Every structure is written in C-alpha cells, then in structure tokens.
CSV table of C-alpha atoms and ligand atoms in Angstrom, one decimal:
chain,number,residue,atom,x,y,z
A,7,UNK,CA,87.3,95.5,112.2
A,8,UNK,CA,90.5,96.5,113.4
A,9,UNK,CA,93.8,96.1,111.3
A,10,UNK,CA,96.6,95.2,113.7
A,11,UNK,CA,100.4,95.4,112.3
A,12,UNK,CA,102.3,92.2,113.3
A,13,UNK,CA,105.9,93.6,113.7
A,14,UNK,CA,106.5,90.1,111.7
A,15,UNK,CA,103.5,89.2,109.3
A,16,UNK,CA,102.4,92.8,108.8
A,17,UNK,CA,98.7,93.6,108.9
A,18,UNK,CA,95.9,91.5,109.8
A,19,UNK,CA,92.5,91.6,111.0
A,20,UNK,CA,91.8,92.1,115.0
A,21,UNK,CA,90.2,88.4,115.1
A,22,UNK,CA,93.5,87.3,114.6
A,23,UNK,CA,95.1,88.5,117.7
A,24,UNK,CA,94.5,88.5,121.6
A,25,UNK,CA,94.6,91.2,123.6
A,26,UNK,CA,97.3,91.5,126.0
A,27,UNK,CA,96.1,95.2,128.2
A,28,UNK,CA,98.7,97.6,129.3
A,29,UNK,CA,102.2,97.4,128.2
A,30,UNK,CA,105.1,98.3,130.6
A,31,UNK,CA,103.6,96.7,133.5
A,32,UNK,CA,106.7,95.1,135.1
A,33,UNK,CA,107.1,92.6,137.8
A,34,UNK,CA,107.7,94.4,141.7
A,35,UNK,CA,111.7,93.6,141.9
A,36,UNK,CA,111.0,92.7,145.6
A,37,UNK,CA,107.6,91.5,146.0
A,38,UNK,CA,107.7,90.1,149.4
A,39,UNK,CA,108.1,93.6,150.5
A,40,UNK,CA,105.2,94.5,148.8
A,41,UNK,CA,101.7,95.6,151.0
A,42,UNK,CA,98.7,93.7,150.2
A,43,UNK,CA,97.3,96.9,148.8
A,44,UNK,CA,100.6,97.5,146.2
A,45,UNK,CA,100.3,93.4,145.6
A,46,UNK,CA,96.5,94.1,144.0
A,47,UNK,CA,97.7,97.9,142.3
A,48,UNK,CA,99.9,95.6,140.5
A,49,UNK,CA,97.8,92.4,139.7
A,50,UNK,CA,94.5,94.6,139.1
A,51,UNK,CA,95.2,98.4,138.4
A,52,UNK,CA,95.5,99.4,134.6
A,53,UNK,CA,95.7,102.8,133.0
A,54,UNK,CA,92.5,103.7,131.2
A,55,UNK,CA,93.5,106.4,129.1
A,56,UNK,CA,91.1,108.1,126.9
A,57,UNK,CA,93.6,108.9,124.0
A,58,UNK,CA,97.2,107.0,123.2
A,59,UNK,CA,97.5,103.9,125.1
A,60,UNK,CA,100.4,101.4,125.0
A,61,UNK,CA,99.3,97.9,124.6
A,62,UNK,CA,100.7,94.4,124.1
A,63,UNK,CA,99.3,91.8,121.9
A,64,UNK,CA,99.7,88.5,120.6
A,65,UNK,CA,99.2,87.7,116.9
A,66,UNK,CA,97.4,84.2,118.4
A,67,UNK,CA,96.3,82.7,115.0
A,68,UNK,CA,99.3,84.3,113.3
A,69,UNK,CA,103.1,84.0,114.0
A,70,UNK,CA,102.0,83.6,117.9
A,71,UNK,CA,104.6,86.6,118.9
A,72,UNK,CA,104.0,89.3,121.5
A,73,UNK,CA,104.2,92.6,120.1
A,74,UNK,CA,103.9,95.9,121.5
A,75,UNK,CA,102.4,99.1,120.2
A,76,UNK,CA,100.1,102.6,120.6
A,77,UNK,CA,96.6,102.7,119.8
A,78,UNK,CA,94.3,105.8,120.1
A,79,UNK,CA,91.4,104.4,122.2
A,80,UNK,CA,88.9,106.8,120.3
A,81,UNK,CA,89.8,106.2,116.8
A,82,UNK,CA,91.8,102.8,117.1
A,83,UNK,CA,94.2,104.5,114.9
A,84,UNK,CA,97.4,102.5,115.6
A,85,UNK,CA,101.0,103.8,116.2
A,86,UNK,CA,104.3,101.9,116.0
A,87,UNK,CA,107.3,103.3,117.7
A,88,UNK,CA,107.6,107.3,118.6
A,89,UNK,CA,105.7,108.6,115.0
A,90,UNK,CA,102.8,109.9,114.8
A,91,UNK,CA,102.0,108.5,111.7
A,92,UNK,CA,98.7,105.8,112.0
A,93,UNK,CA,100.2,102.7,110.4
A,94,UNK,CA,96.3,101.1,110.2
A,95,UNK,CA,93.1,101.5,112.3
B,6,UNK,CA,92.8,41.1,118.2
B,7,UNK,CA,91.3,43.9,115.3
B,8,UNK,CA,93.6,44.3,112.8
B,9,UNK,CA,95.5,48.0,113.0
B,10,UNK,CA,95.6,50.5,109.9
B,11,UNK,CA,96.5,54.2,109.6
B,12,UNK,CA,93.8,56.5,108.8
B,13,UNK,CA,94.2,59.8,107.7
B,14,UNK,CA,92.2,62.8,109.2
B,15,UNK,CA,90.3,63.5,105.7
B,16,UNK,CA,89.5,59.7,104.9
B,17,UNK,CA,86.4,60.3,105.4
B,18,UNK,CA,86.2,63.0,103.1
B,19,UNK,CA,88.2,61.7,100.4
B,20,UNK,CA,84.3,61.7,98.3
B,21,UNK,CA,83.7,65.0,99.5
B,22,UNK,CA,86.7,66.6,98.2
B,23,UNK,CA,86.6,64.8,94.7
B,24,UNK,CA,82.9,65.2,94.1
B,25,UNK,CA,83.7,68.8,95.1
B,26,UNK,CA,86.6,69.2,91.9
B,27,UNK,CA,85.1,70.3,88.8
B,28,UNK,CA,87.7,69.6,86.1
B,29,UNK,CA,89.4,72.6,84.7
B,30,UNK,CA,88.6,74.6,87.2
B,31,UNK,CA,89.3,73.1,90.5
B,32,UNK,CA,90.8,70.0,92.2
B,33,UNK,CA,90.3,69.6,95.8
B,34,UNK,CA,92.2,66.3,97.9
B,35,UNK,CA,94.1,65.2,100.8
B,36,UNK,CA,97.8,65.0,101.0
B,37,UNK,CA,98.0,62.6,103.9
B,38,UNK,CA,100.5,61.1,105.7
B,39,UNK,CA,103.2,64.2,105.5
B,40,UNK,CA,106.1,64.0,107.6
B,41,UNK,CA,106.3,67.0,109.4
B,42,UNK,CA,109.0,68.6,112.0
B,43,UNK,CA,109.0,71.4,114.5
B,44,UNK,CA,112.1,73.3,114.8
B,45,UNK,CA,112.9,76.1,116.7
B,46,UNK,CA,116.3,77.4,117.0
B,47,UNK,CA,118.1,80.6,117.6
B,48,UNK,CA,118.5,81.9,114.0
B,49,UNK,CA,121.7,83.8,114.2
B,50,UNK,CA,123.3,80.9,116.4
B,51,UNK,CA,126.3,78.3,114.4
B,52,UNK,CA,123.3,75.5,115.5
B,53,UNK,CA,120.5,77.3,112.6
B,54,UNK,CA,124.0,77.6,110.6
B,55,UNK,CA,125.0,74.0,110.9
B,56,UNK,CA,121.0,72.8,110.2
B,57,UNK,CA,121.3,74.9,106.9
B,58,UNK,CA,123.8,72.4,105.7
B,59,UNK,CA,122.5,69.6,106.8
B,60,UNK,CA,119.4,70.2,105.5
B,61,UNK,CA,121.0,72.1,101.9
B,62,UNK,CA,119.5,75.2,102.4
B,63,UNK,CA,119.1,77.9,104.7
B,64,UNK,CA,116.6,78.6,107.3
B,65,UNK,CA,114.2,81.2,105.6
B,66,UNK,CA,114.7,84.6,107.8
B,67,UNK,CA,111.5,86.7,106.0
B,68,UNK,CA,108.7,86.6,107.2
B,69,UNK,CA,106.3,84.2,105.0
B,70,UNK,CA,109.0,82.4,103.3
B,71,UNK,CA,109.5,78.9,102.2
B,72,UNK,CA,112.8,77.6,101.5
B,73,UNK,CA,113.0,74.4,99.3
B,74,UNK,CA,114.9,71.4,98.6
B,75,UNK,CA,114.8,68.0,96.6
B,76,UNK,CA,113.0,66.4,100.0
B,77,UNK,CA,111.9,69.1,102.0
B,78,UNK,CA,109.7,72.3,102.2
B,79,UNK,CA,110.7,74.8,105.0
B,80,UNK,CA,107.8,76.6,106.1
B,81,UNK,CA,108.9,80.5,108.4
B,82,UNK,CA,106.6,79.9,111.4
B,83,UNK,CA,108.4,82.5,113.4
B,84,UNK,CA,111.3,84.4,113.7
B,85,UNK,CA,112.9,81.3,115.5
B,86,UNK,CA,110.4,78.7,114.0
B,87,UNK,CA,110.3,76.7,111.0
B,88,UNK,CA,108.2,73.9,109.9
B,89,UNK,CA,109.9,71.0,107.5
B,90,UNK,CA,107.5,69.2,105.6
B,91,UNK,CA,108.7,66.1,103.8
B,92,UNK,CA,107.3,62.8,102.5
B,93,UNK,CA,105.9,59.9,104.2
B,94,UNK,CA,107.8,58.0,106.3
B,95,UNK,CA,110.8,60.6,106.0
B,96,UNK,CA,109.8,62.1,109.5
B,97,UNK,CA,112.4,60.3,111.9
B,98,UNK,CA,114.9,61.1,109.6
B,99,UNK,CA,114.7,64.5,109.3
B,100,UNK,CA,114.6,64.4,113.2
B,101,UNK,CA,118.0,62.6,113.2
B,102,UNK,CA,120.0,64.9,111.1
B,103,UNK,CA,118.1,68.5,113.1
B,104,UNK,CA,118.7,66.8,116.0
B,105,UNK,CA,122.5,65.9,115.6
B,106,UNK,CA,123.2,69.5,113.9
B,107,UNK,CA,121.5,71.3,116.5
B,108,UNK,CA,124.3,69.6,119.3
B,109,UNK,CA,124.4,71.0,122.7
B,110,UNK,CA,122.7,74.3,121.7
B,111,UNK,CA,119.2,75.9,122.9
B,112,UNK,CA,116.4,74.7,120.8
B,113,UNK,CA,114.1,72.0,119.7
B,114,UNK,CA,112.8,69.5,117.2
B,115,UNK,CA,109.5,68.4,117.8
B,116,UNK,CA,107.8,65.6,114.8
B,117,UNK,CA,104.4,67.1,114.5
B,118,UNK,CA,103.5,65.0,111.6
B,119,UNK,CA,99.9,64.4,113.2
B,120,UNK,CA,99.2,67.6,114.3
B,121,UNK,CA,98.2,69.0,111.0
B,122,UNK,CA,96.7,67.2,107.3
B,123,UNK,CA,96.9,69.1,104.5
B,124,UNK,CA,94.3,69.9,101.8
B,125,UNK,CA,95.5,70.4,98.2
B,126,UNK,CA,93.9,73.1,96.1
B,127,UNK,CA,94.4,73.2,92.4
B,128,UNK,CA,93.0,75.0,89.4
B,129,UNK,CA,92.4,78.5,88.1
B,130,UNK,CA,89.5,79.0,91.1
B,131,UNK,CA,91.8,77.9,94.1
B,132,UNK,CA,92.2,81.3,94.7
B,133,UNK,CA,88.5,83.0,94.6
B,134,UNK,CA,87.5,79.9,96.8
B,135,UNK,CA,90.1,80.8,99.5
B,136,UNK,CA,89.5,84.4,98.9
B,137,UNK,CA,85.8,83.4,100.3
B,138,UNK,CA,86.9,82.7,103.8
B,139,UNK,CA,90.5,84.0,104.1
B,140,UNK,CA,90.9,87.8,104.8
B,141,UNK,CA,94.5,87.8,103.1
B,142,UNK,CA,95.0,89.2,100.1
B,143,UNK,CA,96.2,86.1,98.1
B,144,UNK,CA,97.0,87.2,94.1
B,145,UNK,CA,99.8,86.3,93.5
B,146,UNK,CA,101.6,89.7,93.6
B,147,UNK,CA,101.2,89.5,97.2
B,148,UNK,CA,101.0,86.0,97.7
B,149,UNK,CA,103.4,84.4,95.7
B,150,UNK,CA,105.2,80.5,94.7
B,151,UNK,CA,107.3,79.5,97.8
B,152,UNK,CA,105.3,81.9,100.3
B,153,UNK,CA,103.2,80.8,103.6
B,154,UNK,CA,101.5,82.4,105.9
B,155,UNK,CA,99.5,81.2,109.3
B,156,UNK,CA,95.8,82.8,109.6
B,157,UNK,CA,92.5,81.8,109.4
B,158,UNK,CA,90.4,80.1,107.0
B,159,UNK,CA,86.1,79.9,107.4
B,160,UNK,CA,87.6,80.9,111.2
B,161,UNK,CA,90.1,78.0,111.3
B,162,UNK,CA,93.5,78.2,112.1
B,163,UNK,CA,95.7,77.5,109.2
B,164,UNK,CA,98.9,77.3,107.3
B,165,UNK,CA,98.6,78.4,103.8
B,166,UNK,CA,101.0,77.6,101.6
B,167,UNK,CA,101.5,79.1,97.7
B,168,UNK,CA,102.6,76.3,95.7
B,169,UNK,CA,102.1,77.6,92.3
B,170,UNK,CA,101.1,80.9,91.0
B,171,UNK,CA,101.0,79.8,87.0
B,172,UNK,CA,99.2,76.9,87.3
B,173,UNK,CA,97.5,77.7,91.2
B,174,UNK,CA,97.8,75.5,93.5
B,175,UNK,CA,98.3,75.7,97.4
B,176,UNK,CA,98.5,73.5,100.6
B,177,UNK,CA,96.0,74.2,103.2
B,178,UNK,CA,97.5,72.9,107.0
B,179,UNK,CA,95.0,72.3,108.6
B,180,UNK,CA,94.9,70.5,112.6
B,181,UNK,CA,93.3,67.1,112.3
B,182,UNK,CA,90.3,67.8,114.5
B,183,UNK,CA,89.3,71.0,112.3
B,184,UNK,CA,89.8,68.9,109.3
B,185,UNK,CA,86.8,67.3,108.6
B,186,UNK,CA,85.1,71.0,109.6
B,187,UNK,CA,87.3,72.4,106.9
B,188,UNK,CA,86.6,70.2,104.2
B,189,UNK,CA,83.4,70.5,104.6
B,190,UNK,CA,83.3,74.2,104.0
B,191,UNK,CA,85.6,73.7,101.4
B,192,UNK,CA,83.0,71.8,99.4
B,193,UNK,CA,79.9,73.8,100.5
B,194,UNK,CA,82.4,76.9,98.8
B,195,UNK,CA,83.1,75.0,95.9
B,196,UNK,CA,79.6,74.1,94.9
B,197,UNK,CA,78.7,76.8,92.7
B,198,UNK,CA,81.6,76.0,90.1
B,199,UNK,CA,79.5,72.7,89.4
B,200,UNK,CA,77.7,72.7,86.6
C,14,ZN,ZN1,102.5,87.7,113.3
C-alpha cells in the first residue's frame, strides 16, 4: 500500500486517491492545426519512465483536490517539489 | 391518498444500533434529520469575510478543522469548501443568510441535508471500533475535539468528525444509500464488546 501526501490532508493510503497519469500534459494552443497523427500523440502518448515520473492525482475519497507530484516508478518512493527527500512510499 | 412521513436513512436500523451499545463502553445511534449546507466560496475573497460574520465565526482555513458556534458546526471540506451542519429544520435558514452574504460574488450554497445521515459514536471503545475499518490514525493527539476529516470507513466514503476526546464521541457522515451498509458493519464490529 502506497502512502500518498495530499498537499491538503497529508498522507493517506493509495485506495484513497485516483490516478491521474502524466502531469504537464497541456492542451495543443491551436488544435485545428494539429495532424491526425499530433491529435492521437496528444490524446494517447504518455511518458513511461522507468525512474522519477511526474504524476497528477486526485485525493477522490479525501478533500477531492488534484495534486501533483514525483514518484519513483521502482520504489514508489514519492517526491514533493525539487528535493530529493521521499516524503512516503 | 397514503399518508406522507419522513424517514430517516437509519430507521431501519434504529434496533441495530441500540442492541449494538453496550453501556459503559459504547453507544451507537442515528442523528437524523441534520440540516446540512454546501458552501464553497473563495476564501480570501470579502464574500468568505462577510459569511464569517454572518455566521459568528470564521471559515476554518486548516486543513481538518471545525469551527463552532451556538447553532452550527463548520466542517473544512476543502480549501474553498465547507460544510455547516445545524439542527433540524434550520437548513433554509442558514441558506438565507450564506446566500445574502455571499452577494454578487463567485461561489455557492448548496442544502445537502439528504445527502449524508450521521451515526453517533460514544463511549471509551468509539475509537478501537473505528480504528477497525479506518486507516487514520484517530488518538486523540492526532485526531482531536473540533477536527474532521473525509476518508473511508469498512471502504465507505465518510466524514469523520471528533466531537469529544475526554469523554469520545464522534459523528460518522455517512451518504444515505451506504447507510444501512455502514450500520451494519458497525454492529457486526461492535459485537465482541457484548457480554
Ligand atoms: Zn486531500
């Protein structure tokens, strides 16, 4: 089980939250312009990192707020801001 | 024509939860019939200032914190969400006088007095029965009088709320369809302080 700072309730178990995927993923400023092929990059093609990975989630049974923050996909250690200091894992 | 009458979510349960009690140790019941009022305003705006006096208290800003008056309880739902939870019939009311301080401003007041019934826990074993399906760590240095926090409870969304930590005793929101489910499991957790 996963411990997952809220940035508002502080930590709480993984069941508690939904899983948002990448974070940073932003909307194509002009996406009339955009190629069918760019149009599916940005609907359906997410990093996969093996390592640090910047995620959102939502604390669903919680406060219900997004949140965003850096998990190590191999150890689920969990990151807030720029330290390198696990909060939880 | 039938004749209409309120019922509350845990009616039916109202046997449950007493033969669940065991005197001196635990009191389970239904507090029916709560009025209760979604708000969600901007909290650094002069609307959340001007609902602070109208209401006689400010809007709790920490995380998990309850605010009080002679009326009401104000529950922290969110950094720009609060729940007031006052006594029967008191609902339009409080409405009225969120609804007229708020003005012209960007927010809301939603009565969500059916949403959610609330189960009262009392007694030196409240906590070590919540404790059994509640992953929060609820003594009272950490959960303390006039604190709530939304999680889950035997997997159901809930609001808990700290009432008391001398004498324990704590509200359980609870949505009216997982009601029954709840206090059920309640009672199935409480039967090994019967004697
Ligand atoms: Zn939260």
């Amino acid at each position: 089980m996963m411990l997952i700072p809220c940035p508002w309730c502080g930590p709480r178990n993984e069941t508690e939250f939904h899983y948002g995927g990448q974070a940073d993923v932003s909307y194509p400023a002009e996406p009339q312009q955009l190629s069918d092929a760019d149009w599916a990059r940005f609907l359906f093609y997410r990093a996969n990192p093996k390592g640090i990975f910047t995620e959102r989630w939502n604390h669903q049974a919680g406060c219900r707020r997004w949140f965003t923050i850096r998990r190590d996909t191999t150890t689920n250690e969990i990151f807030q801001d720029d330290s390198h200091e696990a909060v939880t894992r | 024509m039938a004749e209409l009458h309120g019922e509350s979510p845990l009616a039916a349960r109202t046997e449950t939860l007493a033969d669940s009690s065991v005197p001196g140790a635990l009191q389970l019941s239904e507090v029916a019939f709560t009025a209760q009022v979604a708000l969600r305003v901007d909290p650094k705006s002069p609307a959340a200032e001007r609902i602070g006096t109208a209401v006689g208290t400010m809007l709790p800003n920490q995380p998990g914190q309850v605010a009080r008056t002679e009326q009401l309880q104000i529950l922290w739902m969110g950094p720009d969400e609060w729940l007031l939870v006052g006594p029967e019939g008191s609902a339009e009311r409080i409405q009225a006088t969120l609804t007229e301080a708020l003005g012209e401003e960007h927010g809301s007041v939603v009565d969500v007095s059916g949403n959610r019934t609330i189960v009262e826990v009392t007694g030196p074993k409240s906590r070590e029965l919540l404790a059994k399906g509640c992953a929060l760590d609820l003594h009272r240095r950490s959960f303390a009088s006039d604190q709530c926090a939304q999680t889950l409870l035997a997997r159901a969304g809930v609001v808990l709320l700290c009432r008391d930590t001398e004498r324990p005793s704590f509200w359980i929101f609870v949505r009216a369809s997982f009601a029954r489910y709840l206090a059920d499991w309640l009672a199935d957790a409480a039967a090994e302080y019967r004697v």
